[in-house]
Each structure stands twice: as structure tokens, then as C-alpha cells.
Amino acid sequence: MVVSQLLLPLRSLKTRARAAGRRGSSNDGWSDGPDDEAGSIAAGVSLAARRCVCCGSKVTYPAAAGRFRCTVCETVNDLAAVARTETVLGADGRAEERACRAPPPLTLGRLRAGVQAFRRHPEKHGLLEAMLYESFANWDVLNASFPSGGSVTADDPAMAVADVHAAYKIILALPPPFIRAMMSGTEQVLRRPGRPLAAHGDIRYLAIILENPLLLQQSFPQEASYHHHLAKSIVGILANLPGAVHYALVLWLAQHGAAALGRKVLLVNQFIAYRVQKYDRARRRDAHRTAAHPPLTAYTAQSCQTELPAFRRQRSVTNAPLHCDHLRLAAGATRHARERSNTDSCIPSAAHT
């Protein structure tokens, strides 16, 4: 019941997340699909091309744009790190944008303090929801969350794995609105990381997302579809990472033990199985539709042996009397023409009269 209540407003969450992705950026350029490309070509604007960070599709965009949206998977690709901004009223009363600091990283102590404040004052539940969404929706917050005290290297993500597991356990024990805020923020950061993922320190947030046990849960079709939607973004980003970054991620996962690595493998297996089942259902549906309404020009080997000979026999039988009728009409027309010519020869011409 809790999970079903969690996934009811997914469409509104997705719309709000995509709308939030367009806000809070100081980059001026924007490219959003082939219409912008056609307009740029008509205006003589120079174009550039780059592959999407999620699906690897080659996307053409104006060279002056600071970001572009992939036309295949709709992931927003920022060409530079996005600076956090906020809208404030200036001295003259006009709204202006200014840089602001990111919220502090999420830690196990900060999460427990927020949960305790919510239990003391349930009417202030919006504060905890905002903290969860801001922590999981922003790369600069999530990528620095749950530190272990060291520095991020190619061999160590400097992540307190035990704290990450404890944090997910606390969040999943909360009412559905808080779980929904966490999952909505996770979808937002996957749809728009906010920077190019060029160094191993840029993918630490993916290591935190991969520890989410809710991604493996597929109790009913709506839940399976939504979790597959998130897994598709995760697998797509991992597949298109640079070689050195991908190698660092492999070293990070190897440090967590066989059980943790098995959960990652299970997530990938579920993703592949869902894709195969979806393709198989579509193929069966198309085959059933073709069998129910076969095309007129599709002749198989069996139809050539059964239907075409019967058609030829029917045509030979039905065309015989029609052929005789045609001959009879043709003979009557010839006789009528001969009689008319004889009658015309008996009429005197005008000159003779």
C-alpha cells in the first residue's frame, strides 16, 4: 500500500522535475531539439555536435549554447558546471539573479536531526521533504554527501557505505511523501547532472544512488516501469563514461564485497530482463495483429499453392461465357455496319440530284 501511494503522482513529479531542470542555471545558451537546429541553420549560426551523456546519441546544437537537451532520451547535457543562482529583489525593486551557496551535504546525523524535528512538529513536514529533495536532486549536494573523512581517489570514493545504508533505511521507514521526495530528486539529478562527467570525482553521486534498495523492488507494473525508467538512466550514464572514470567506478564497486556487487549485478539483470520482456510483448502483439489482418500483397508459400490455383480455375470458368458474349456482340456490330453501308449506297448523292 505504501509503495502504491508512492507511485500515484509520478507524472506530476516528472513534470515538476523537468520544469525545475530549466530553472536555477546561469548559462544563457539553450538548445532543445531539431526545431532549434533548423532555426540555427536558417539564421546562419555555427553548430557543434556532441554525444549525450546518457544514451550516447549524437546531438547537434548551436556552438554558443551552454547546454542542450537530447532529442532521444531528453537528458539535459550541461557543457560546463552549473552555478546555483537565486532570484532576489534589488534596491530598485527589480528582480535580479545572484549566486548562492549550495545546502550542506547530507549526513546521517543531519538526516536523523531532520526526522526528529518532523516527529516533534508533524505540521512542519515540508522542511524534511525539502531537505530530502534538495539533497538528492542537486549534484553538488549529493556528490559530497556521506563522506568518510578522506579524499576521493581512483581507488576510494571516500564514502561511508554503512551510513548510506542506514540513511536509506531511515528514509524508507518514513511516510510516502518523504520517499516520493527522495525518488523525485534522484530522477532529477539523473536527468540533469549539471556538469560534464569527466573525472572520477564527478560520479560519486552514482555510487550513492546505486545503494538505493528501492530500485530492486518491482511489486506491480507501475512500480517496475518507474524503477526501470531510473535504471535506464543509471545504466546509460555508466555505459557512456570515459574509460578512466569507468575504471575508477569498477575499483569502487570491488571494495564493497561480493554481496554488494551481487546487488548491482541483480539490478542490471532486472533491467535487461525488463527490456527483453517488453520487446517480446511488442513482437507478439505485432504478430497477432498481422495474423488477424494480413496485408493484401503478402503471399506465403502456402498461399501460392492453395489460393492462386483456385483463383485461376475460378477465372477460367467465369471468363468462358463472357468471352462468347464478347464474340456475339462483335459479330452483331460487324453485320450492322455492313447493312448500313449497303443502305448508304442506295441513297443518291447531292450532286447527282
mmCIF file of C-alpha atoms in Angstrom:
data_model
loop_
_atom_site.group_PDB
_atom_site.id
_atom_site.type_symbol
_atom_site.label_atom_id
_atom_site.label_comp_id
_atom_site.label_asym_id
_atom_site.label_seq_id
_atom_site.Cartn_x
_atom_site.Cartn_y
_atom_site.Cartn_z
ATOM 1 C CA MET A 1 0.000 0.000 0.000
ATOM 2 C CA VAL A 2 2.835 2.389 0.819
ATOM 3 C CA VAL A 3 4.577 1.774 -2.500
ATOM 4 C CA SER A 4 1.332 2.155 -4.437
ATOM 5 C CA GLN A 5 0.722 5.501 -2.758
ATOM 6 C CA LEU A 6 4.290 6.447 -3.574
ATOM 7 C CA LEU A 7 3.895 5.998 -7.319
ATOM 8 C CA LEU A 8 0.482 7.619 -7.802
ATOM 9 C CA PRO A 9 1.680 11.180 -8.637
ATOM 10 C CA LEU A 10 4.709 10.160 -10.721
ATOM 11 C CA ARG A 11 3.585 12.154 -13.735
ATOM 12 C CA SER A 12 3.305 15.366 -11.742
ATOM 13 C CA LEU A 13 6.684 14.703 -10.145
ATOM 14 C CA LYS A 14 8.264 14.175 -13.560
ATOM 15 C CA THR A 15 6.746 17.405 -14.862
ATOM 16 C CA ARG A 16 7.926 19.323 -11.806
ATOM 17 C CA ALA A 17 11.402 17.834 -12.036
ATOM 18 C CA ARG A 18 11.771 18.755 -15.704
ATOM 19 C CA ALA A 19 10.496 22.267 -15.007
ATOM 20 C CA ALA A 20 12.972 22.586 -12.160
ATOM 21 C CA GLY A 21 15.728 21.464 -14.507
ATOM 22 C CA ARG A 22 15.165 24.563 -16.618
ATOM 23 C CA ARG A 23 15.469 26.855 -13.606
ATOM 24 C CA GLY A 24 18.432 27.705 -11.443
ATOM 25 C CA SER A 25 21.117 27.965 -14.143
ATOM 26 C CA SER A 26 23.275 30.894 -15.109
ATOM 27 C CA ASN A 27 24.131 29.626 -18.603
ATOM 28 C CA ASP A 28 22.487 31.644 -21.329
ATOM 29 C CA GLY A 29 22.517 29.274 -24.283
ATOM 30 C CA TRP A 30 19.958 26.530 -24.681
ATOM 31 C CA SER A 31 19.252 24.011 -27.408
ATOM 32 C CA ASP A 32 16.092 21.935 -27.240
ATOM 33 C CA GLY A 33 15.563 19.691 -30.239
ATOM 34 C CA PRO A 34 15.598 19.770 -34.041
ATOM 35 C CA ASP A 35 13.454 22.909 -34.272
ATOM 36 C CA ASP A 36 16.248 24.940 -32.698
ATOM 37 C CA GLU A 37 18.718 23.289 -35.045
ATOM 38 C CA ALA A 38 16.656 24.174 -38.125
ATOM 39 C CA GLY A 39 16.296 27.741 -36.915
ATOM 40 C CA SER A 40 20.032 27.995 -36.295
ATOM 41 C CA ILE A 41 20.806 26.733 -39.791
ATOM 42 C CA ALA A 42 18.380 29.240 -41.318
ATOM 43 C CA ALA A 43 19.948 32.062 -39.295
ATOM 44 C CA GLY A 44 23.484 31.051 -40.226
ATOM 45 C CA VAL A 45 24.525 30.153 -36.652
ATOM 46 C CA SER A 46 27.532 27.867 -36.307
ATOM 47 C CA LEU A 47 26.685 24.418 -34.960
ATOM 48 C CA ALA A 48 28.538 21.873 -32.848
ATOM 49 C CA ALA A 49 27.901 18.199 -32.153
ATOM 50 C CA ARG A 50 28.380 16.097 -29.047
ATOM 51 C CA ARG A 51 27.174 12.743 -27.761
ATOM 52 C CA CYS A 52 24.593 12.564 -24.980
ATOM 53 C CA VAL A 53 25.925 11.636 -21.564
ATOM 54 C CA CYS A 54 23.069 9.145 -21.064
ATOM 55 C CA CYS A 55 22.197 7.406 -24.353
ATOM 56 C CA GLY A 56 25.263 8.248 -26.462
ATOM 57 C CA SER A 57 23.214 9.772 -29.302
ATOM 58 C CA LYS A 58 24.969 12.405 -31.376
ATOM 59 C CA VAL A 59 23.155 15.717 -30.912
ATOM 60 C CA THR A 60 23.762 18.882 -32.958
ATOM 61 C CA TYR A 61 23.336 22.190 -31.123
ATOM 62 C CA PRO A 62 24.383 25.851 -31.525
ATOM 63 C CA ALA A 63 28.055 26.258 -30.690
ATOM 64 C CA ALA A 64 27.279 29.198 -28.372
ATOM 65 C CA ALA A 65 24.813 27.156 -26.271
ATOM 66 C CA GLY A 66 25.805 26.293 -22.747
ATOM 67 C CA ARG A 67 23.667 23.152 -22.655
ATOM 68 C CA PHE A 68 21.467 21.036 -24.869
ATOM 69 C CA ARG A 69 18.650 18.569 -24.402
ATOM 70 C CA CYS A 70 18.988 15.161 -26.035
ATOM 71 C CA THR A 71 16.159 14.532 -28.504
ATOM 72 C CA VAL A 72 16.246 10.767 -27.815
ATOM 73 C CA CYS A 73 16.285 10.387 -24.007
ATOM 74 C CA GLU A 74 15.536 14.043 -23.039
ATOM 75 C CA THR A 75 18.567 14.240 -20.757
ATOM 76 C CA VAL A 76 19.917 17.773 -20.288
ATOM 77 C CA ASN A 77 23.642 17.921 -21.042
ATOM 78 C CA ASP A 78 25.463 20.873 -19.472
ATOM 79 C CA LEU A 79 28.725 21.748 -21.209
ATOM 80 C CA ALA A 80 30.073 23.423 -18.051
ATOM 81 C CA ALA A 81 29.340 23.249 -14.349
ATOM 82 C CA VAL A 82 26.057 24.937 -13.476
ATOM 83 C CA ALA A 83 26.295 27.697 -10.878
ATOM 84 C CA ARG A 84 23.489 27.824 -8.326
ATOM 85 C CA THR A 85 21.550 31.085 -8.503
ATOM 86 C CA GLU A 86 18.542 32.609 -6.799
ATOM 87 C CA THR A 87 16.161 35.406 -7.701
ATOM 88 C CA VAL A 88 16.084 38.346 -5.305
ATOM 89 C CA LEU A 89 14.685 41.875 -5.357
ATOM 90 C CA GLY A 90 17.290 44.581 -5.809
ATOM 91 C CA ALA A 91 17.405 48.053 -4.289
ATOM 92 C CA ASP A 92 15.347 49.447 -7.173
ATOM 93 C CA GLY A 93 12.659 46.794 -6.717
ATOM 94 C CA ARG A 94 13.645 44.787 -9.796
ATOM 95 C CA ALA A 95 14.236 41.050 -9.727
ATOM 96 C CA GLU A 96 17.829 40.022 -10.299
ATOM 97 C CA GLU A 97 19.819 36.794 -10.249
ATOM 98 C CA ARG A 98 22.661 36.249 -7.830
ATOM 99 C CA ALA A 99 24.881 33.313 -6.922
ATOM 100 C CA CYS A 100 24.013 31.342 -3.821
ATOM 101 C CA ARG A 101 25.701 28.640 -1.837
ATOM 102 C CA ALA A 102 24.570 25.041 -2.037
ATOM 103 C CA PRO A 103 22.963 23.403 1.011
ATOM 104 C CA PRO A 104 25.288 21.378 3.232
ATOM 105 C CA PRO A 105 25.909 17.752 2.222
ATOM 106 C CA LEU A 106 23.573 15.124 3.588
ATOM 107 C CA THR A 107 24.959 13.141 6.509
ATOM 108 C CA LEU A 108 23.463 10.509 8.768
ATOM 109 C CA GLY A 109 23.417 12.935 11.714
ATOM 110 C CA ARG A 110 21.708 15.681 9.694
ATOM 111 C CA LEU A 111 19.083 13.225 8.461
ATOM 112 C CA ARG A 112 18.331 11.956 11.966
ATOM 113 C CA ALA A 113 18.002 15.517 13.252
ATOM 114 C CA GLY A 114 15.513 16.319 10.485
ATOM 115 C CA VAL A 115 13.452 13.202 11.242
ATOM 116 C CA GLN A 116 13.357 14.017 14.951
ATOM 117 C CA ALA A 117 12.245 17.589 14.197
ATOM 118 C CA PHE A 118 9.452 16.220 11.991
ATOM 119 C CA ARG A 119 8.244 13.863 14.729
ATOM 120 C CA ARG A 120 8.163 16.700 17.269
ATOM 121 C CA HIS A 121 6.363 19.029 14.841
ATOM 122 C CA PRO A 122 4.492 16.980 12.195
ATOM 123 C CA GLU A 123 2.928 20.146 10.787
ATOM 124 C CA LYS A 124 6.390 21.185 9.548
ATOM 125 C CA HIS A 125 6.779 18.138 7.312
ATOM 126 C CA GLY A 126 7.593 20.396 4.372
ATOM 127 C CA LEU A 127 11.028 21.155 5.817
ATOM 128 C CA LEU A 128 12.047 17.490 5.791
ATOM 129 C CA GLU A 129 10.611 16.963 2.314
ATOM 130 C CA ALA A 130 12.556 19.962 1.012
ATOM 131 C CA MET A 131 15.759 18.711 2.645
ATOM 132 C CA LEU A 132 15.412 15.271 1.041
ATOM 133 C CA TYR A 133 14.591 16.664 -2.380
ATOM 134 C CA GLU A 134 17.404 19.240 -2.307
ATOM 135 C CA SER A 135 19.891 16.617 -1.123
ATOM 136 C CA PHE A 136 19.110 14.115 -3.884
ATOM 137 C CA ALA A 137 18.207 16.490 -6.738
ATOM 138 C CA ASN A 138 21.444 18.536 -6.778
ATOM 139 C CA TRP A 139 24.743 17.083 -7.911
ATOM 140 C CA ASP A 140 26.856 19.376 -5.740
ATOM 141 C CA VAL A 141 24.986 18.249 -2.608
ATOM 142 C CA LEU A 142 24.599 14.528 -3.301
ATOM 143 C CA ASN A 143 28.109 14.090 -4.694
ATOM 144 C CA ALA A 144 29.581 15.349 -1.378
ATOM 145 C CA SER A 145 27.148 13.513 0.918
ATOM 146 C CA PHE A 146 28.083 10.766 3.408
ATOM 147 C CA PRO A 147 31.833 11.469 3.488
ATOM 148 C CA SER A 148 34.190 9.054 5.205
ATOM 149 C CA GLY A 149 36.804 11.685 6.030
ATOM 150 C CA GLY A 150 39.295 11.002 3.244
ATOM 151 C CA SER A 151 39.719 12.388 -0.241
ATOM 152 C CA VAL A 152 38.208 10.905 -3.388
ATOM 153 C CA THR A 153 40.734 8.950 -5.451
ATOM 154 C CA ALA A 154 40.584 6.477 -8.299
ATOM 155 C CA ASP A 155 40.727 3.646 -5.741
ATOM 156 C CA ASP A 156 38.498 5.040 -2.980
ATOM 157 C CA PRO A 157 35.248 7.066 -3.266
ATOM 158 C CA ALA A 158 35.656 8.292 0.344
ATOM 159 C CA MET A 159 32.065 7.234 1.019
ATOM 160 C CA ALA A 160 30.745 5.851 4.304
ATOM 161 C CA VAL A 161 28.822 2.891 2.907
ATOM 162 C CA ALA A 162 27.344 1.951 6.293
ATOM 163 C CA ASP A 163 25.945 5.475 6.689
ATOM 164 C CA VAL A 164 24.426 5.318 3.208
ATOM 165 C CA HIS A 165 22.621 2.059 4.025
ATOM 166 C CA ALA A 166 21.409 3.434 7.357
ATOM 167 C CA ALA A 167 20.134 6.618 5.665
ATOM 168 C CA TYR A 168 18.141 4.674 3.086
ATOM 169 C CA LYS A 169 16.671 2.522 5.862
ATOM 170 C CA ILE A 170 15.534 5.617 7.754
ATOM 171 C CA ILE A 171 14.024 7.246 4.642
ATOM 172 C CA LEU A 172 12.137 4.116 3.563
ATOM 173 C CA ALA A 173 10.563 3.915 7.028
ATOM 174 C CA LEU A 174 9.071 7.407 6.626
ATOM 175 C CA PRO A 175 5.598 8.124 5.167
ATOM 176 C CA PRO A 176 5.201 8.046 1.339
ATOM 177 C CA PRO A 177 5.600 11.827 0.729
ATOM 178 C CA PHE A 178 9.191 11.715 2.001
ATOM 179 C CA ILE A 179 10.053 8.655 -0.083
ATOM 180 C CA ARG A 180 8.485 10.390 -3.063
ATOM 181 C CA ALA A 181 10.661 13.464 -2.481
ATOM 182 C CA MET A 182 13.804 11.302 -2.439
ATOM 183 C CA MET A 183 12.879 9.425 -5.620
ATOM 184 C CA SER A 184 11.862 12.627 -7.395
ATOM 185 C CA GLY A 185 15.206 14.195 -6.525
ATOM 186 C CA THR A 186 17.040 11.081 -7.742
ATOM 187 C CA GLU A 187 15.213 11.278 -11.074
ATOM 188 C CA GLN A 188 16.069 14.968 -11.386
ATOM 189 C CA VAL A 189 19.810 14.501 -10.832
ATOM 190 C CA LEU A 190 19.869 11.601 -13.298
ATOM 191 C CA ARG A 191 18.058 13.682 -15.914
ATOM 192 C CA ARG A 192 20.447 16.583 -15.424
ATOM 193 C CA PRO A 193 23.716 16.061 -13.554
ATOM 194 C CA GLY A 194 24.573 19.722 -14.106
ATOM 195 C CA ARG A 195 28.139 19.262 -15.394
ATOM 196 C CA PRO A 196 30.194 17.062 -17.713
ATOM 197 C CA LEU A 197 31.186 13.796 -16.026
ATOM 198 C CA ALA A 198 34.860 13.926 -16.962
ATOM 199 C CA ALA A 199 36.680 12.934 -13.728
ATOM 200 C CA HIS A 200 36.293 10.089 -11.268
ATOM 201 C CA GLY A 201 35.293 12.577 -8.572
ATOM 202 C CA ASP A 202 32.251 13.571 -10.656
ATOM 203 C CA ILE A 203 30.499 10.183 -10.379
ATOM 204 C CA ARG A 204 30.494 9.742 -6.627
ATOM 205 C CA TYR A 205 26.765 10.528 -6.602
ATOM 206 C CA LEU A 206 26.158 7.469 -8.810
ATOM 207 C CA ALA A 207 27.773 5.250 -6.165
ATOM 208 C CA ILE A 208 25.275 6.621 -3.622
ATOM 209 C CA ILE A 209 22.278 6.118 -5.934
ATOM 210 C CA LEU A 210 23.315 2.529 -6.684
ATOM 211 C CA GLU A 211 22.934 1.692 -2.971
ATOM 212 C CA ASN A 212 19.202 2.538 -3.048
ATOM 213 C CA PRO A 213 17.403 -0.761 -2.272
ATOM 214 C CA LEU A 214 14.124 0.560 -3.669
ATOM 215 C CA LEU A 215 15.463 0.248 -7.235
ATOM 216 C CA LEU A 216 15.331 -3.551 -6.953
ATOM 217 C CA GLN A 217 11.685 -3.584 -5.905
ATOM 218 C CA GLN A 218 9.169 -4.453 -8.640
ATOM 219 C CA SER A 219 5.943 -5.408 -6.878
ATOM 220 C CA PHE A 220 3.483 -4.261 -9.588
ATOM 221 C CA PRO A 221 3.707 -2.984 -13.187
ATOM 222 C CA GLN A 222 3.690 0.749 -12.373
ATOM 223 C CA GLU A 223 6.494 0.329 -9.865
ATOM 224 C CA ALA A 224 8.511 -1.854 -12.253
ATOM 225 C CA SER A 225 8.100 0.694 -15.045
ATOM 226 C CA TYR A 226 9.220 3.632 -12.886
ATOM 227 C CA HIS A 227 12.225 1.825 -11.428
ATOM 228 C CA HIS A 228 13.188 0.649 -14.909
ATOM 229 C CA HIS A 229 12.996 4.275 -16.004
ATOM 230 C CA LEU A 230 15.554 5.212 -13.335
ATOM 231 C CA ALA A 231 17.732 2.165 -14.016
ATOM 232 C CA LYS A 232 17.812 3.074 -17.707
ATOM 233 C CA SER A 233 19.324 6.452 -16.889
ATOM 234 C CA ILE A 234 21.845 4.895 -14.493
ATOM 235 C CA VAL A 235 22.957 2.209 -16.945
ATOM 236 C CA GLY A 236 23.085 4.738 -19.788
ATOM 237 C CA ILE A 237 25.330 7.128 -17.857
ATOM 238 C CA LEU A 238 27.605 4.288 -16.732
ATOM 239 C CA ALA A 239 27.893 2.974 -20.283
ATOM 240 C CA ASN A 240 28.965 6.356 -21.701
ATOM 241 C CA LEU A 241 31.542 7.303 -19.072
ATOM 242 C CA PRO A 242 35.134 7.921 -20.166
ATOM 243 C CA GLY A 243 37.441 4.945 -19.862
ATOM 244 C CA ALA A 244 39.400 6.197 -16.852
ATOM 245 C CA VAL A 245 36.229 7.163 -14.975
ATOM 246 C CA HIS A 246 34.644 3.809 -15.747
ATOM 247 C CA TYR A 247 37.735 2.023 -14.459
ATOM 248 C CA ALA A 248 37.600 4.004 -11.195
ATOM 249 C CA LEU A 249 33.950 3.013 -10.705
ATOM 250 C CA VAL A 250 34.867 -0.662 -11.124
ATOM 251 C CA LEU A 251 37.518 -0.298 -8.422
ATOM 252 C CA TRP A 252 34.998 1.374 -6.108
ATOM 253 C CA LEU A 253 32.445 -1.399 -6.521
ATOM 254 C CA ALA A 254 35.078 -4.073 -5.961
ATOM 255 C CA GLN A 255 35.750 -2.748 -2.450
ATOM 256 C CA HIS A 256 32.219 -3.291 -1.143
ATOM 257 C CA GLY A 257 32.272 -7.088 -1.063
ATOM 258 C CA ALA A 258 30.575 -9.848 -3.037
ATOM 259 C CA ALA A 259 27.095 -9.233 -1.579
ATOM 260 C CA ALA A 260 27.061 -5.545 -2.567
ATOM 261 C CA LEU A 261 28.407 -6.349 -6.013
ATOM 262 C CA GLY A 262 25.724 -9.026 -6.396
ATOM 263 C CA ARG A 263 23.013 -6.415 -5.819
ATOM 264 C CA LYS A 264 24.446 -4.278 -8.625
ATOM 265 C CA VAL A 265 24.503 -7.294 -10.931
ATOM 266 C CA LEU A 266 20.890 -8.075 -9.982
ATOM 267 C CA LEU A 267 19.874 -4.512 -10.859
ATOM 268 C CA VAL A 268 21.456 -4.830 -14.310
ATOM 269 C CA ASN A 269 19.862 -8.269 -14.813
ATOM 270 C CA GLN A 270 16.440 -6.883 -13.953
ATOM 271 C CA PHE A 271 16.988 -4.031 -16.376
ATOM 272 C CA ILE A 272 17.902 -6.418 -19.212
ATOM 273 C CA ALA A 273 15.033 -8.802 -18.390
ATOM 274 C CA TYR A 274 12.518 -5.943 -18.431
ATOM 275 C CA ARG A 275 13.768 -4.767 -21.818
ATOM 276 C CA VAL A 276 13.623 -8.284 -23.275
ATOM 277 C CA GLN A 277 10.110 -8.888 -21.947
ATOM 278 C CA LYS A 278 8.945 -5.527 -23.297
ATOM 279 C CA TYR A 279 10.361 -6.341 -26.732
ATOM 280 C CA ASP A 280 8.821 -9.825 -26.651
ATOM 281 C CA ARG A 281 5.387 -8.423 -25.777
ATOM 282 C CA ALA A 282 5.605 -5.906 -28.611
ATOM 283 C CA ARG A 283 6.680 -8.619 -31.073
ATOM 284 C CA ARG A 284 3.812 -10.897 -30.070
ATOM 285 C CA ARG A 285 1.329 -8.057 -30.311
ATOM 286 C CA ASP A 286 2.514 -7.195 -33.836
ATOM 287 C CA ALA A 287 2.397 -10.866 -34.862
ATOM 288 C CA HIS A 288 -1.159 -11.199 -33.545
ATOM 289 C CA ARG A 289 -2.220 -8.040 -35.349
ATOM 290 C CA THR A 290 -0.665 -9.274 -38.607
ATOM 291 C CA ALA A 291 -2.362 -12.670 -38.282
ATOM 292 C CA ALA A 292 -5.746 -11.048 -37.663
ATOM 293 C CA HIS A 293 -5.417 -8.585 -40.559
ATOM 294 C CA PRO A 294 -2.912 -9.926 -43.125
ATOM 295 C CA PRO A 295 -1.767 -7.483 -45.818
ATOM 296 C CA LEU A 296 -3.261 -7.932 -49.303
ATOM 297 C CA THR A 297 0.068 -8.271 -51.085
ATOM 298 C CA ALA A 298 1.616 -10.776 -48.686
ATOM 299 C CA TYR A 299 1.651 -14.216 -50.355
ATOM 300 C CA THR A 300 3.353 -17.029 -48.496
ATOM 301 C CA ALA A 301 4.445 -20.346 -49.950
ATOM 302 C CA GLN A 302 1.248 -21.979 -48.740
ATOM 303 C CA SER A 303 -0.995 -19.299 -50.236
ATOM 304 C CA CYS A 304 0.754 -19.664 -53.595
ATOM 305 C CA GLN A 305 -0.011 -23.389 -53.585
ATOM 306 C CA THR A 306 -3.648 -23.163 -52.398
ATOM 307 C CA GLU A 307 -5.152 -19.785 -53.202
ATOM 308 C CA LEU A 308 -3.609 -18.935 -56.570
ATOM 309 C CA PRO A 309 -4.562 -22.205 -58.406
ATOM 310 C CA ALA A 310 -8.135 -21.889 -57.134
ATOM 311 C CA PHE A 311 -8.198 -18.294 -58.352
ATOM 312 C CA ARG A 312 -7.008 -19.380 -61.795
ATOM 313 C CA ARG A 313 -9.671 -22.110 -62.035
ATOM 314 C CA GLN A 314 -12.396 -19.697 -60.999
ATOM 315 C CA ARG A 315 -11.190 -17.178 -63.546
ATOM 316 C CA SER A 316 -11.136 -19.735 -66.378
ATOM 317 C CA VAL A 317 -14.698 -20.887 -65.555
ATOM 318 C CA THR A 318 -16.208 -17.425 -65.185
ATOM 319 C CA ASN A 319 -14.468 -15.951 -68.205
ATOM 320 C CA ALA A 320 -15.770 -18.551 -70.728
ATOM 321 C CA PRO A 321 -19.371 -17.236 -71.182
ATOM 322 C CA LEU A 322 -18.109 -13.707 -71.053
ATOM 323 C CA HIS A 323 -15.800 -14.487 -73.961
ATOM 324 C CA CYS A 324 -18.721 -15.865 -76.011
ATOM 325 C CA ASP A 325 -20.789 -12.805 -75.277
ATOM 326 C CA HIS A 326 -17.968 -10.604 -76.483
ATOM 327 C CA LEU A 327 -17.760 -12.548 -79.751
ATOM 328 C CA ARG A 328 -21.529 -12.379 -80.269
ATOM 329 C CA LEU A 329 -21.548 -8.598 -79.735
ATOM 330 C CA ALA A 330 -18.641 -8.135 -82.066
ATOM 331 C CA ALA A 331 -20.395 -10.162 -84.844
ATOM 332 C CA GLY A 332 -23.593 -8.131 -84.413
ATOM 333 C CA ALA A 333 -21.671 -4.856 -84.680
ATOM 334 C CA THR A 334 -19.980 -6.023 -87.907
ATOM 335 C CA ARG A 335 -23.298 -7.064 -89.504
ATOM 336 C CA HIS A 336 -24.890 -3.751 -88.533
ATOM 337 C CA ALA A 337 -22.026 -1.829 -90.113
ATOM 338 C CA ARG A 338 -22.359 -3.856 -93.355
ATOM 339 C CA GLU A 339 -26.123 -3.243 -93.629
ATOM 340 C CA ARG A 340 -25.607 0.466 -93.011
ATOM 341 C CA SER A 341 -23.028 0.695 -95.800
ATOM 342 C CA ASN A 342 -25.415 -1.034 -98.246
ATOM 343 C CA THR A 343 -28.194 1.371 -97.327
ATOM 344 C CA ASP A 344 -25.966 4.383 -97.817
ATOM 345 C CA SER A 345 -25.026 3.223 -101.301
ATOM 346 C CA CYS A 346 -28.701 3.306 -102.400
ATOM 347 C CA ILE A 347 -29.165 6.958 -101.434
ATOM 348 C CA PRO A 348 -28.354 9.329 -104.386
ATOM 349 C CA SER A 349 -25.720 11.924 -103.793
ATOM 350 C CA ALA A 350 -26.458 15.635 -103.738
ATOM 351 C CA ALA A 351 -24.518 16.289 -106.957
ATOM 352 C CA HIS A 352 -26.415 13.637 -108.891
ATOM 353 C CA THR A 353 -29.768 15.106 -107.744
#
